[in-house]
Amino acid sequence: MSLERIHTLVVGGGQAGIAMSEHLSKQGIEHLVLERDRIAEKWRTGRWDSLVANGPAWHDRFPNLTFDDIDQNSFASKDRIVRYFEDYAKQIEAPIRCGVEVKAVTEKADGSGFVVETSEGTIEAVNVVAATGPFQRPVIPAVVPEETGVFQIHSNEYRNPQQLPEGAVIVVGAGSSGSQIADEMLRSGREVYLAIGPHDRPPLRYRGKDFCWWLGVLGQWDKKTPDPSTEHVTIAVSGAHGGHTVDFRRFAERGMKLLGKAEQYQSGVLHIAPDLAQNIAAGDASYLSIMDAADAYVAANSLDFPEEPEARLIGPSPDCVTNPILSIDLAQANIKSIVWATGYALDFSWIKAGRFDGKGRPFHDRGVTRTPGLYVLGLAWLSRRASPFIWGVWHDAAYLADHIAQRQMVLPRQAQR
Ligand SMILES: Cc1cc2nc3c(=O)[nH]c(=O)nc-3n(C[C@H](O)[C@H](O)[C@H](O)COP(=O)(O)OP(=O)(O)OC[C@H]3O[C@@H](n4cnc5c(N)ncnc54)[C@H](O)[C@@H]3O)c2cc1C
C-alpha cells in the first residue's frame, strides 16, 4: 500500500472532527479527516430512534450555521442533527474521507511526527488530533450475570421499546439517557423501574429562559473542573416532547418505580442501595440552586424577567422514596430486560504514542498532550464543562488549531511536512 503524507491528520468525523477541520482551514493548515463510518455516525446509529437534542436549536449548534428550518427554541431531532453536520462539512469544504479506520498511531523514531496505520494504507503526519468522541466504549457494570437470561443492553444499543422482550424493564442510570429511555418505556405501557444515582437536574426553563442560557450567564459551562464531590454526578435534562424538566416525582406519579443504585445480584435477586431519598434530595438541591443563582443574577442585573415562584414547589415524596425497595426478585417481578444507561469509558488503545492514566485518559492540557504533535478533542472537561457538547467543542477546536499553527512556526523545516 502507498505512503501518503499529510500535515495534520484528524481522526473522527463527528462534530469534533468537523470543528477541527474548520479551524485548521482558517489557519491555512493542510489536513485530512478520517472517519471510519459516515459523518456524525454516532448521531445516526449510536442512539435511540426518538432522540432529540437536549439543548434548544439556538444553542446546540456551531456559530456559523443555524438550524434554519426549525423554531430556535425547539429541539432538533437526531436526523436533523446529522443533516446539520453534513451541511456544515459541505459549507466549510471539510476534507473528510469516510469509511477509513485508523488502526494505529505510532511516533516516528526521530520525533518528527507520526506513522498512522489505516484500513487503506499508511499515512505520515506531523500532527494527529484524536477526535473520536467523549463516549467511546459503553460501560455495563458487572452486576447481573449474562446467564440469568434477562435481556441486557447498554443505552447505546437501545432503539425503541419494541426492541425489548415483553415484560417489565429496569433502566439503570438517571442521567439524560436513562431518564429519557425510562420515560419512553413508561409511555409505551411497560412496567418500569428506574435506578437513580447522584444527578443534577436543572429546570428546563425558568423565568423565561432555558437552562442553556442560564448555565451560560451563570458561568457554569465555563467551569474548568468538576467539584471533586460531584465528579460522577450526571445531568438529567430532556428535549423530548417539546422539552421538560426531569422530575422523578412525576415519573413515580405516572407509575414508575424508583430505585436507588443497583448494587449486586444474588440468586435471582437484585439488591438496591438505600440511597434513593438521598439522591433525589441532592437532585432537588441542585435544581433549586440553579434558580437561586438565576434569581440573584436577575436582581443583580435589574432584569425584568417574570417571577416564577411555582417552579420552586417540590411535591411530596412518593411511596417508593419513603419506603424504598431494597431488593427485587427479577422472576417474580416479571423483569425481562435491563437497560444500562451507565455511561462510557475512553478507548485510545489505537494510539501507541503518548501517556495515559490508569483509566486510559490521556494526560493533556486543554487537549494538548505531553507528546508534541498529539492532540485530543471532544473529551469531557477537556477545557471546561462545555467541552464534549456541540457548542463547546467548536471553541476547543479553535484553541488546538491555534496551537498547531504556532507549533508550525517553530518546527524545524524538515518536520513541517
Ligand atoms: C444520547 C446522547 C445525547 C446527546 N445529546 C447531546 C445534545 O443534545 N447536545 C449536545 O451538545 N451534546 C449531546 N451529546 C454529547 C455529544 O455532543 C455527543 O456525544 C457527540 O456525538 C460527540 O461528538 P464527537 O465528534 O466528539 O464524537 P462522536 O460523535 O463520537 O464522533 C467520533 C467519530 O469518530 C469515529 N471514529 C472513532 N474511532 C475511529 C478510528 N479509529 N478511525 C476513524 N474514525 C473513528 C466514529 O465513527 C465517530 O463518527 C449527547 C450524547 C449522547 C450519548
Short mmCIF file of N, CA and C in Angstrom, two decimals, residues 172-333:
data_model
loop_
_atom_site.label_atom_id
_atom_site.label_comp_id
_atom_site.label_asym_id
_atom_site.label_seq_id
_atom_site.Cartn_x
_atom_site.Cartn_y
_atom_site.Cartn_z
N VAL A 172 -31.19 1.40 34.37
CA VAL A 172 -30.21 1.76 35.41
C VAL A 172 -29.48 3.01 34.97
N GLY A 173 -29.55 4.04 35.79
CA GLY A 173 -28.88 5.30 35.46
C GLY A 173 -29.92 6.35 35.11
N ALA A 174 -29.85 7.49 35.77
CA ALA A 174 -30.90 8.50 35.56
C ALA A 174 -30.30 9.83 35.12
N GLY A 175 -29.31 9.75 34.25
CA GLY A 175 -28.86 10.95 33.55
C GLY A 175 -29.85 11.22 32.42
N SER A 176 -29.43 12.00 31.45
CA SER A 176 -30.35 12.33 30.35
C SER A 176 -30.77 11.07 29.61
N SER A 177 -29.84 10.17 29.35
CA SER A 177 -30.20 8.96 28.58
C SER A 177 -31.16 8.09 29.38
N GLY A 178 -30.78 7.72 30.60
CA GLY A 178 -31.60 6.81 31.39
C GLY A 178 -32.98 7.36 31.65
N SER A 179 -33.07 8.65 32.00
CA SER A 179 -34.39 9.19 32.33
C SER A 179 -35.26 9.27 31.08
N GLN A 180 -34.66 9.58 29.93
CA GLN A 180 -35.48 9.66 28.71
C GLN A 180 -35.92 8.27 28.25
N ILE A 181 -35.03 7.29 28.38
CA ILE A 181 -35.40 5.92 27.96
C ILE A 181 -36.49 5.37 28.89
N ALA A 182 -36.34 5.61 30.19
CA ALA A 182 -37.35 5.12 31.14
C ALA A 182 -38.70 5.76 30.84
N ASP A 183 -38.68 7.06 30.56
CA ASP A 183 -39.93 7.78 30.23
C ASP A 183 -40.58 7.17 28.98
N GLU A 184 -39.75 6.89 27.97
CA GLU A 184 -40.28 6.32 26.73
C GLU A 184 -40.88 4.92 26.98
N MET A 185 -40.19 4.14 27.80
CA MET A 185 -40.70 2.79 28.10
C MET A 185 -42.04 2.88 28.83
N LEU A 186 -42.13 3.83 29.77
CA LEU A 186 -43.38 4.00 30.53
C LEU A 186 -44.52 4.42 29.60
N ARG A 187 -44.23 5.37 28.71
CA ARG A 187 -45.25 5.83 27.75
C ARG A 187 -45.73 4.68 26.86
N SER A 188 -44.83 3.68 26.64
CA SER A 188 -45.22 2.57 25.76
C SER A 188 -46.07 1.54 26.50
N GLY A 189 -46.32 1.79 27.79
CA GLY A 189 -47.19 0.89 28.54
C GLY A 189 -46.45 -0.14 29.36
N ARG A 190 -45.13 -0.07 29.40
CA ARG A 190 -44.37 -1.06 30.17
C ARG A 190 -44.40 -0.74 31.66
N GLU A 191 -44.15 -1.78 32.44
CA GLU A 191 -43.86 -1.56 33.85
C GLU A 191 -42.37 -1.21 33.93
N VAL A 192 -42.06 -0.09 34.57
CA VAL A 192 -40.67 0.40 34.52
C VAL A 192 -40.14 0.67 35.93
N TYR A 193 -38.93 0.19 36.16
CA TYR A 193 -38.17 0.53 37.36
C TYR A 193 -37.01 1.41 36.90
N LEU A 194 -36.71 2.45 37.66
CA LEU A 194 -35.58 3.31 37.27
C LEU A 194 -34.63 3.45 38.46
N ALA A 195 -33.39 2.99 38.28
CA ALA A 195 -32.38 3.10 39.35
C ALA A 195 -31.67 4.44 39.23
N ILE A 196 -31.78 5.23 40.28
CA ILE A 196 -31.35 6.62 40.24
C ILE A 196 -30.11 6.83 41.12
N GLY A 197 -29.03 7.29 40.52
CA GLY A 197 -27.83 7.62 41.27
C GLY A 197 -27.75 9.14 41.45
N PRO A 198 -26.58 9.64 41.85
CA PRO A 198 -26.42 11.09 42.00
C PRO A 198 -26.60 11.79 40.65
N HIS A 199 -27.35 12.88 40.66
CA HIS A 199 -27.64 13.59 39.40
C HIS A 199 -27.89 15.07 39.68
N ASP A 200 -27.70 15.87 38.65
CA ASP A 200 -28.16 17.26 38.65
C ASP A 200 -29.37 17.31 37.74
N ARG A 201 -30.34 18.12 38.09
CA ARG A 201 -31.49 18.23 37.16
C ARG A 201 -31.90 19.70 37.05
N PRO A 202 -31.29 20.43 36.14
CA PRO A 202 -31.61 21.85 36.01
C PRO A 202 -33.04 22.03 35.48
N PRO A 203 -33.68 23.13 35.85
CA PRO A 203 -35.01 23.40 35.27
C PRO A 203 -34.85 23.62 33.77
N LEU A 204 -35.71 23.01 32.94
CA LEU A 204 -35.56 23.21 31.50
C LEU A 204 -35.72 24.68 31.14
N ARG A 205 -36.71 25.35 31.78
CA ARG A 205 -36.88 26.79 31.61
C ARG A 205 -37.14 27.40 32.96
N TYR A 206 -36.70 28.61 33.16
CA TYR A 206 -37.00 29.32 34.40
C TYR A 206 -37.02 30.82 34.09
N ARG A 207 -38.06 31.47 34.52
CA ARG A 207 -38.22 32.91 34.33
C ARG A 207 -37.99 33.33 32.87
N GLY A 208 -38.49 32.48 31.97
CA GLY A 208 -38.49 32.84 30.56
C GLY A 208 -37.24 32.45 29.78
N LYS A 209 -36.26 31.84 30.45
CA LYS A 209 -35.03 31.46 29.74
C LYS A 209 -34.78 29.96 29.95
N ASP A 210 -34.15 29.31 28.96
CA ASP A 210 -33.90 27.88 29.10
C ASP A 210 -32.59 27.63 29.84
N PHE A 211 -32.38 26.36 30.19
CA PHE A 211 -31.23 26.03 31.05
C PHE A 211 -29.89 26.32 30.36
N CYS A 212 -29.84 26.22 29.02
CA CYS A 212 -28.56 26.51 28.33
C CYS A 212 -28.20 27.98 28.53
N TRP A 213 -29.22 28.82 28.45
CA TRP A 213 -29.00 30.26 28.65
C TRP A 213 -28.52 30.51 30.08
N TRP A 214 -29.24 29.91 31.04
CA TRP A 214 -28.86 30.14 32.44
C TRP A 214 -27.46 29.62 32.75
N LEU A 215 -27.17 28.39 32.28
CA LEU A 215 -25.82 27.85 32.58
C LEU A 215 -24.75 28.73 31.95
N GLY A 216 -25.12 29.37 30.82
CA GLY A 216 -24.18 30.29 30.17
C GLY A 216 -23.93 31.53 31.00
N VAL A 217 -25.01 32.27 31.33
CA VAL A 217 -24.80 33.54 32.04
C VAL A 217 -24.29 33.31 33.46
N LEU A 218 -24.59 32.15 34.01
CA LEU A 218 -24.10 31.87 35.37
C LEU A 218 -22.68 31.31 35.38
N GLY A 219 -22.10 31.22 34.20
CA GLY A 219 -20.69 30.79 34.09
C GLY A 219 -20.48 29.30 34.28
N GLN A 220 -21.58 28.52 34.26
CA GLN A 220 -21.41 27.09 34.56
C GLN A 220 -20.84 26.28 33.40
N TRP A 221 -21.11 26.71 32.16
CA TRP A 221 -20.49 26.00 31.03
C TRP A 221 -18.99 26.19 31.04
N ASP A 222 -18.55 27.31 31.67
CA ASP A 222 -17.12 27.63 31.66
C ASP A 222 -16.36 27.06 32.85
N LYS A 223 -17.07 26.34 33.72
CA LYS A 223 -16.35 25.76 34.87
C LYS A 223 -15.21 24.88 34.36
N LYS A 224 -14.06 25.02 34.98
CA LYS A 224 -12.87 24.34 34.45
C LYS A 224 -12.80 22.87 34.84
N THR A 225 -13.22 22.57 36.06
CA THR A 225 -13.15 21.18 36.53
C THR A 225 -14.41 20.89 37.35
N PRO A 226 -14.81 19.62 37.39
CA PRO A 226 -15.96 19.31 38.25
C PRO A 226 -15.54 19.43 39.71
N ASP A 227 -16.48 19.77 40.59
CA ASP A 227 -16.15 19.73 42.02
C ASP A 227 -15.83 18.27 42.34
N PRO A 228 -14.78 18.03 43.16
CA PRO A 228 -14.43 16.63 43.45
C PRO A 228 -15.63 15.82 43.95
N SER A 229 -16.53 16.47 44.71
CA SER A 229 -17.65 15.71 45.28
C SER A 229 -18.72 15.40 44.21
N THR A 230 -18.66 16.10 43.08
CA THR A 230 -19.72 15.87 42.07
C THR A 230 -19.15 15.32 40.76
N GLU A 231 -17.94 14.76 40.84
CA GLU A 231 -17.29 14.29 39.60
C GLU A 231 -18.13 13.25 38.87
N HIS A 232 -18.84 12.41 39.64
CA HIS A 232 -19.60 11.33 39.00
C HIS A 232 -21.09 11.63 38.94
N VAL A 233 -21.41 12.92 39.07
CA VAL A 233 -22.81 13.32 39.04
C VAL A 233 -23.22 13.56 37.59
N THR A 234 -24.32 12.90 37.19
CA THR A 234 -24.76 13.02 35.80
C THR A 234 -25.82 14.12 35.71
N ILE A 235 -26.05 14.63 34.50
CA ILE A 235 -27.02 15.71 34.36
C ILE A 235 -28.25 15.18 33.63
N ALA A 236 -29.41 15.40 34.23
CA ALA A 236 -30.66 14.89 33.66
C ALA A 236 -31.46 16.05 33.08
N VAL A 237 -31.51 16.11 31.75
CA VAL A 237 -32.34 17.10 31.06
C VAL A 237 -33.02 16.37 29.90
N SER A 238 -34.07 16.96 29.36
CA SER A 238 -34.74 16.30 28.24
C SER A 238 -35.37 17.31 27.29
N GLY A 239 -35.02 17.14 26.01
CA GLY A 239 -35.67 17.94 24.97
C GLY A 239 -36.86 17.20 24.37
N ALA A 240 -37.10 15.97 24.86
CA ALA A 240 -38.19 15.15 24.29
C ALA A 240 -39.55 15.77 24.57
N HIS A 241 -40.51 15.53 23.66
CA HIS A 241 -41.89 16.02 23.82
C HIS A 241 -41.93 17.53 24.04
N GLY A 242 -41.12 18.25 23.33
CA GLY A 242 -41.09 19.70 23.43
C GLY A 242 -40.16 20.21 24.53
N GLY A 243 -39.58 19.30 25.29
CA GLY A 243 -38.64 19.68 26.35
C GLY A 243 -39.33 19.79 27.70
N HIS A 244 -38.72 19.21 28.72
CA HIS A 244 -39.28 19.35 30.07
C HIS A 244 -38.19 19.11 31.11
N THR A 245 -38.44 19.67 32.29
CA THR A 245 -37.54 19.42 33.42
C THR A 245 -37.72 17.97 33.83
N VAL A 246 -36.62 17.29 34.09
CA VAL A 246 -36.74 15.91 34.56
C VAL A 246 -37.13 15.96 36.04
N ASP A 247 -38.30 15.38 36.34
CA ASP A 247 -38.80 15.38 37.72
C ASP A 247 -39.19 13.94 38.06
N PHE A 248 -38.38 13.31 38.90
CA PHE A 248 -38.61 11.89 39.17
C PHE A 248 -39.91 11.64 39.94
N ARG A 249 -40.38 12.67 40.69
CA ARG A 249 -41.67 12.50 41.38
C ARG A 249 -42.80 12.33 40.36
N ARG A 250 -42.72 13.11 39.26
CA ARG A 250 -43.77 12.98 38.23
C ARG A 250 -43.74 11.59 37.61
N PHE A 251 -42.51 11.06 37.40
CA PHE A 251 -42.40 9.69 36.87
C PHE A 251 -43.13 8.73 37.82
N ALA A 252 -42.89 8.90 39.12
CA ALA A 252 -43.49 7.99 40.11
C ALA A 252 -45.01 8.14 40.09
N GLU A 253 -45.49 9.39 39.96
CA GLU A 253 -46.95 9.60 39.90
C GLU A 253 -47.56 8.85 38.71
N ARG A 254 -46.77 8.73 37.64
CA ARG A 254 -47.28 8.04 36.43
C ARG A 254 -47.08 6.53 36.53
N GLY A 255 -46.55 6.06 37.65
CA GLY A 255 -46.47 4.61 37.87
C GLY A 255 -45.07 4.03 37.81
N MET A 256 -44.07 4.85 37.55
CA MET A 256 -42.71 4.31 37.51
C MET A 256 -42.23 4.02 38.93
N LYS A 257 -41.52 2.90 39.09
CA LYS A 257 -40.98 2.58 40.42
C LYS A 257 -39.54 3.04 40.49
N LEU A 258 -39.27 3.94 41.40
CA LEU A 258 -37.92 4.48 41.52
C LEU A 258 -37.11 3.62 42.48
N LEU A 259 -35.84 3.45 42.13
CA LEU A 259 -34.94 2.64 42.95
C LEU A 259 -33.68 3.44 43.24
N GLY A 260 -32.94 3.02 44.27
CA GLY A 260 -31.60 3.56 44.47
C GLY A 260 -30.64 2.85 43.52
N LYS A 261 -29.36 2.97 43.81
CA LYS A 261 -28.35 2.40 42.93
C LYS A 261 -28.45 0.86 42.90
N ALA A 262 -28.41 0.28 41.71
CA ALA A 262 -28.43 -1.18 41.59
C ALA A 262 -27.05 -1.70 42.02
N GLU A 263 -27.02 -2.48 43.11
CA GLU A 263 -25.72 -2.78 43.71
C GLU A 263 -25.16 -4.15 43.37
N GLN A 264 -25.94 -5.18 43.68
CA GLN A 264 -25.43 -6.52 43.37
C GLN A 264 -26.57 -7.50 43.15
N TYR A 265 -26.20 -8.61 42.55
CA TYR A 265 -27.21 -9.62 42.18
C TYR A 265 -26.82 -10.93 42.83
N GLN A 266 -27.81 -11.61 43.40
CA GLN A 266 -27.53 -12.90 44.01
C GLN A 266 -28.77 -13.79 43.89
N SER A 267 -28.60 -14.96 43.35
CA SER A 267 -29.67 -15.97 43.29
C SER A 267 -31.01 -15.39 42.81
N GLY A 268 -30.96 -14.68 41.72
CA GLY A 268 -32.20 -14.17 41.13
C GLY A 268 -32.69 -12.86 41.71
N VAL A 269 -31.97 -12.35 42.72
CA VAL A 269 -32.44 -11.12 43.38
C VAL A 269 -31.44 -9.98 43.15
N LEU A 270 -31.98 -8.84 42.71
CA LEU A 270 -31.15 -7.65 42.54
C LEU A 270 -31.25 -6.81 43.82
N HIS A 271 -30.10 -6.52 44.41
CA HIS A 271 -30.09 -5.75 45.65
C HIS A 271 -29.83 -4.28 45.34
N ILE A 272 -30.59 -3.44 46.02
CA ILE A 272 -30.58 -2.00 45.73
C ILE A 272 -30.04 -1.24 46.94
N ALA A 273 -29.18 -0.26 46.68
CA ALA A 273 -28.63 0.55 47.78
C ALA A 273 -29.74 1.42 48.39
N PRO A 274 -29.62 1.72 49.70
CA PRO A 274 -30.67 2.53 50.34
C PRO A 274 -30.41 4.03 50.14
N ASP A 275 -30.07 4.44 48.91
CA ASP A 275 -29.65 5.83 48.71
C ASP A 275 -30.63 6.64 47.85
N LEU A 276 -31.82 6.10 47.60
CA LEU A 276 -32.73 6.81 46.69
C LEU A 276 -33.13 8.19 47.23
N ALA A 277 -33.57 8.23 48.50
CA ALA A 277 -34.04 9.50 49.07
C ALA A 277 -32.91 10.54 49.03
N GLN A 278 -31.71 10.07 49.36
CA GLN A 278 -30.54 10.98 49.35
C GLN A 278 -30.26 11.51 47.94
N ASN A 279 -30.34 10.63 46.94
CA ASN A 279 -30.06 11.07 45.56
C ASN A 279 -31.14 12.02 45.04
N ILE A 280 -32.38 11.73 45.40
CA ILE A 280 -33.48 12.63 44.99
C ILE A 280 -33.31 13.99 45.66
N ALA A 281 -32.95 13.97 46.95
CA ALA A 281 -32.79 15.24 47.69
C ALA A 281 -31.65 16.06 47.11
N ALA A 282 -30.55 15.39 46.76
CA ALA A 282 -29.41 16.13 46.18
C ALA A 282 -29.79 16.69 44.81
N GLY A 283 -30.57 15.93 44.04
CA GLY A 283 -31.04 16.42 42.74
C GLY A 283 -31.94 17.64 42.91
N ASP A 284 -32.82 17.59 43.93
CA ASP A 284 -33.69 18.74 44.21
C ASP A 284 -32.85 19.96 44.58
N ALA A 285 -31.82 19.70 45.40
CA ALA A 285 -30.98 20.83 45.85
C ALA A 285 -30.29 21.47 44.64
N SER A 286 -29.85 20.64 43.70
CA SER A 286 -29.18 21.20 42.51
C SER A 286 -30.19 22.01 41.68
N TYR A 287 -31.42 21.49 41.60
CA TYR A 287 -32.50 22.17 40.86
C TYR A 287 -32.76 23.55 41.48
N LEU A 288 -32.89 23.56 42.80
CA LEU A 288 -33.19 24.82 43.48
C LEU A 288 -32.00 25.79 43.42
N SER A 289 -30.80 25.23 43.45
CA SER A 289 -29.62 26.11 43.48
C SER A 289 -29.49 26.89 42.17
N ILE A 290 -29.90 26.26 41.05
CA ILE A 290 -29.85 26.99 39.77
C ILE A 290 -30.82 28.17 39.84
N MET A 291 -32.00 27.92 40.42
CA MET A 291 -32.99 29.00 40.50
C MET A 291 -32.53 30.09 41.46
N ASP A 292 -31.87 29.70 42.55
CA ASP A 292 -31.32 30.71 43.48
C ASP A 292 -30.32 31.60 42.73
N ALA A 293 -29.42 30.93 42.00
CA ALA A 293 -28.39 31.70 41.27
C ALA A 293 -29.04 32.56 40.18
N ALA A 294 -30.07 32.01 39.54
CA ALA A 294 -30.76 32.77 38.48
C ALA A 294 -31.43 34.00 39.09
N ASP A 295 -32.10 33.81 40.23
CA ASP A 295 -32.77 34.95 40.88
C ASP A 295 -31.76 36.03 41.26
N ALA A 296 -30.62 35.58 41.77
CA ALA A 296 -29.58 36.56 42.17
C ALA A 296 -29.08 37.31 40.93
N TYR A 297 -28.96 36.59 39.81
CA TYR A 297 -28.49 37.22 38.56
C TYR A 297 -29.51 38.26 38.08
N VAL A 298 -30.79 37.88 38.16
CA VAL A 298 -31.87 38.79 37.73
C VAL A 298 -31.81 40.07 38.58
N ALA A 299 -31.66 39.88 39.89
CA ALA A 299 -31.65 41.03 40.80
C ALA A 299 -30.41 41.89 40.53
N ALA A 300 -29.25 41.24 40.41
CA ALA A 300 -28.00 41.99 40.25
C ALA A 300 -27.99 42.79 38.95
N ASN A 301 -28.70 42.28 37.93
CA ASN A 301 -28.69 42.96 36.63
C ASN A 301 -29.98 43.72 36.35
N SER A 302 -30.81 43.86 37.40
CA SER A 302 -32.10 44.58 37.30
C SER A 302 -32.88 44.15 36.05
N LEU A 303 -33.00 42.86 35.87
CA LEU A 303 -33.70 42.36 34.67
C LEU A 303 -35.20 42.26 34.95
N ASP A 304 -35.96 42.53 33.92
CA ASP A 304 -37.41 42.49 34.07
C ASP A 304 -37.93 41.12 33.62
N PHE A 305 -37.50 40.07 34.31
CA PHE A 305 -37.93 38.72 33.95
C PHE A 305 -39.14 38.35 34.83
N PRO A 306 -40.13 37.65 34.25
CA PRO A 306 -41.30 37.30 35.07
C PRO A 306 -40.91 36.40 36.25
N GLU A 307 -41.53 36.64 37.38
CA GLU A 307 -41.27 35.77 38.54
C GLU A 307 -41.90 34.40 38.30
N GLU A 308 -41.37 33.36 38.95
CA GLU A 308 -41.93 32.02 38.72
C GLU A 308 -41.87 31.20 40.02
N PRO A 309 -42.55 31.69 41.07
CA PRO A 309 -42.44 31.01 42.37
C PRO A 309 -42.92 29.56 42.33
N GLU A 310 -43.87 29.25 41.43
CA GLU A 310 -44.41 27.88 41.38
C GLU A 310 -43.34 26.86 40.97
N ALA A 311 -42.29 27.34 40.28
CA ALA A 311 -41.23 26.41 39.86
C ALA A 311 -40.50 25.84 41.08
N ARG A 312 -40.61 26.54 42.20
CA ARG A 312 -39.88 26.09 43.40
C ARG A 312 -40.67 25.07 44.23
N LEU A 313 -41.91 24.86 43.85
CA LEU A 313 -42.72 23.92 44.64
C LEU A 313 -42.29 22.49 44.32
N ILE A 314 -41.87 21.80 45.35
CA ILE A 314 -41.47 20.40 45.16
C ILE A 314 -42.51 19.54 45.86
N GLY A 315 -43.08 18.63 45.12
CA GLY A 315 -44.19 17.82 45.66
C GLY A 315 -43.73 16.86 46.74
N PRO A 316 -44.69 16.17 47.37
CA PRO A 316 -44.33 15.19 48.41
C PRO A 316 -43.59 14.01 47.80
N SER A 317 -42.81 13.35 48.63
CA SER A 317 -42.07 12.19 48.12
C SER A 317 -43.02 11.03 47.90
N PRO A 318 -42.88 10.34 46.78
CA PRO A 318 -43.75 9.19 46.54
C PRO A 318 -43.38 8.02 47.47
N ASP A 319 -44.30 7.07 47.54
CA ASP A 319 -44.09 5.93 48.44
C ASP A 319 -42.77 5.20 48.16
N CYS A 320 -42.41 5.08 46.87
CA CYS A 320 -41.18 4.31 46.57
C CYS A 320 -39.93 5.04 47.08
N VAL A 321 -40.06 6.32 47.42
CA VAL A 321 -38.91 7.03 48.01
C VAL A 321 -38.93 6.89 49.53
N THR A 322 -40.12 7.02 50.13
CA THR A 322 -40.18 6.92 51.60
C THR A 322 -40.06 5.47 52.09
N ASN A 323 -40.57 4.54 51.30
CA ASN A 323 -40.44 3.10 51.65
C ASN A 323 -39.66 2.40 50.54
N PRO A 324 -38.36 2.63 50.48
CA PRO A 324 -37.61 2.19 49.29
C PRO A 324 -37.58 0.67 49.12
N ILE A 325 -37.60 0.29 47.86
CA ILE A 325 -37.44 -1.13 47.51
C ILE A 325 -35.94 -1.44 47.62
N LEU A 326 -35.60 -2.43 48.42
CA LEU A 326 -34.16 -2.71 48.61
C LEU A 326 -33.74 -4.00 47.92
N SER A 327 -34.70 -4.76 47.43
CA SER A 327 -34.33 -5.94 46.64
C SER A 327 -35.50 -6.28 45.73
N ILE A 328 -35.16 -6.84 44.56
CA ILE A 328 -36.20 -7.25 43.61
C ILE A 328 -35.88 -8.66 43.14
N ASP A 329 -36.83 -9.55 43.29
CA ASP A 329 -36.70 -10.88 42.70
C ASP A 329 -37.10 -10.71 41.23
N LEU A 330 -36.13 -10.85 40.33
CA LEU A 330 -36.37 -10.50 38.93
C LEU A 330 -37.48 -11.34 38.31
N ALA A 331 -37.49 -12.64 38.62
CA ALA A 331 -38.51 -13.52 38.03
C ALA A 331 -39.89 -13.15 38.57
N GLN A 332 -39.98 -13.00 39.89
CA GLN A 332 -41.30 -12.67 40.48
C GLN A 332 -41.85 -11.34 39.97
N ALA A 333 -40.93 -10.39 39.73
CA ALA A 333 -41.37 -9.07 39.26
C ALA A 333 -41.53 -9.05 37.73
#
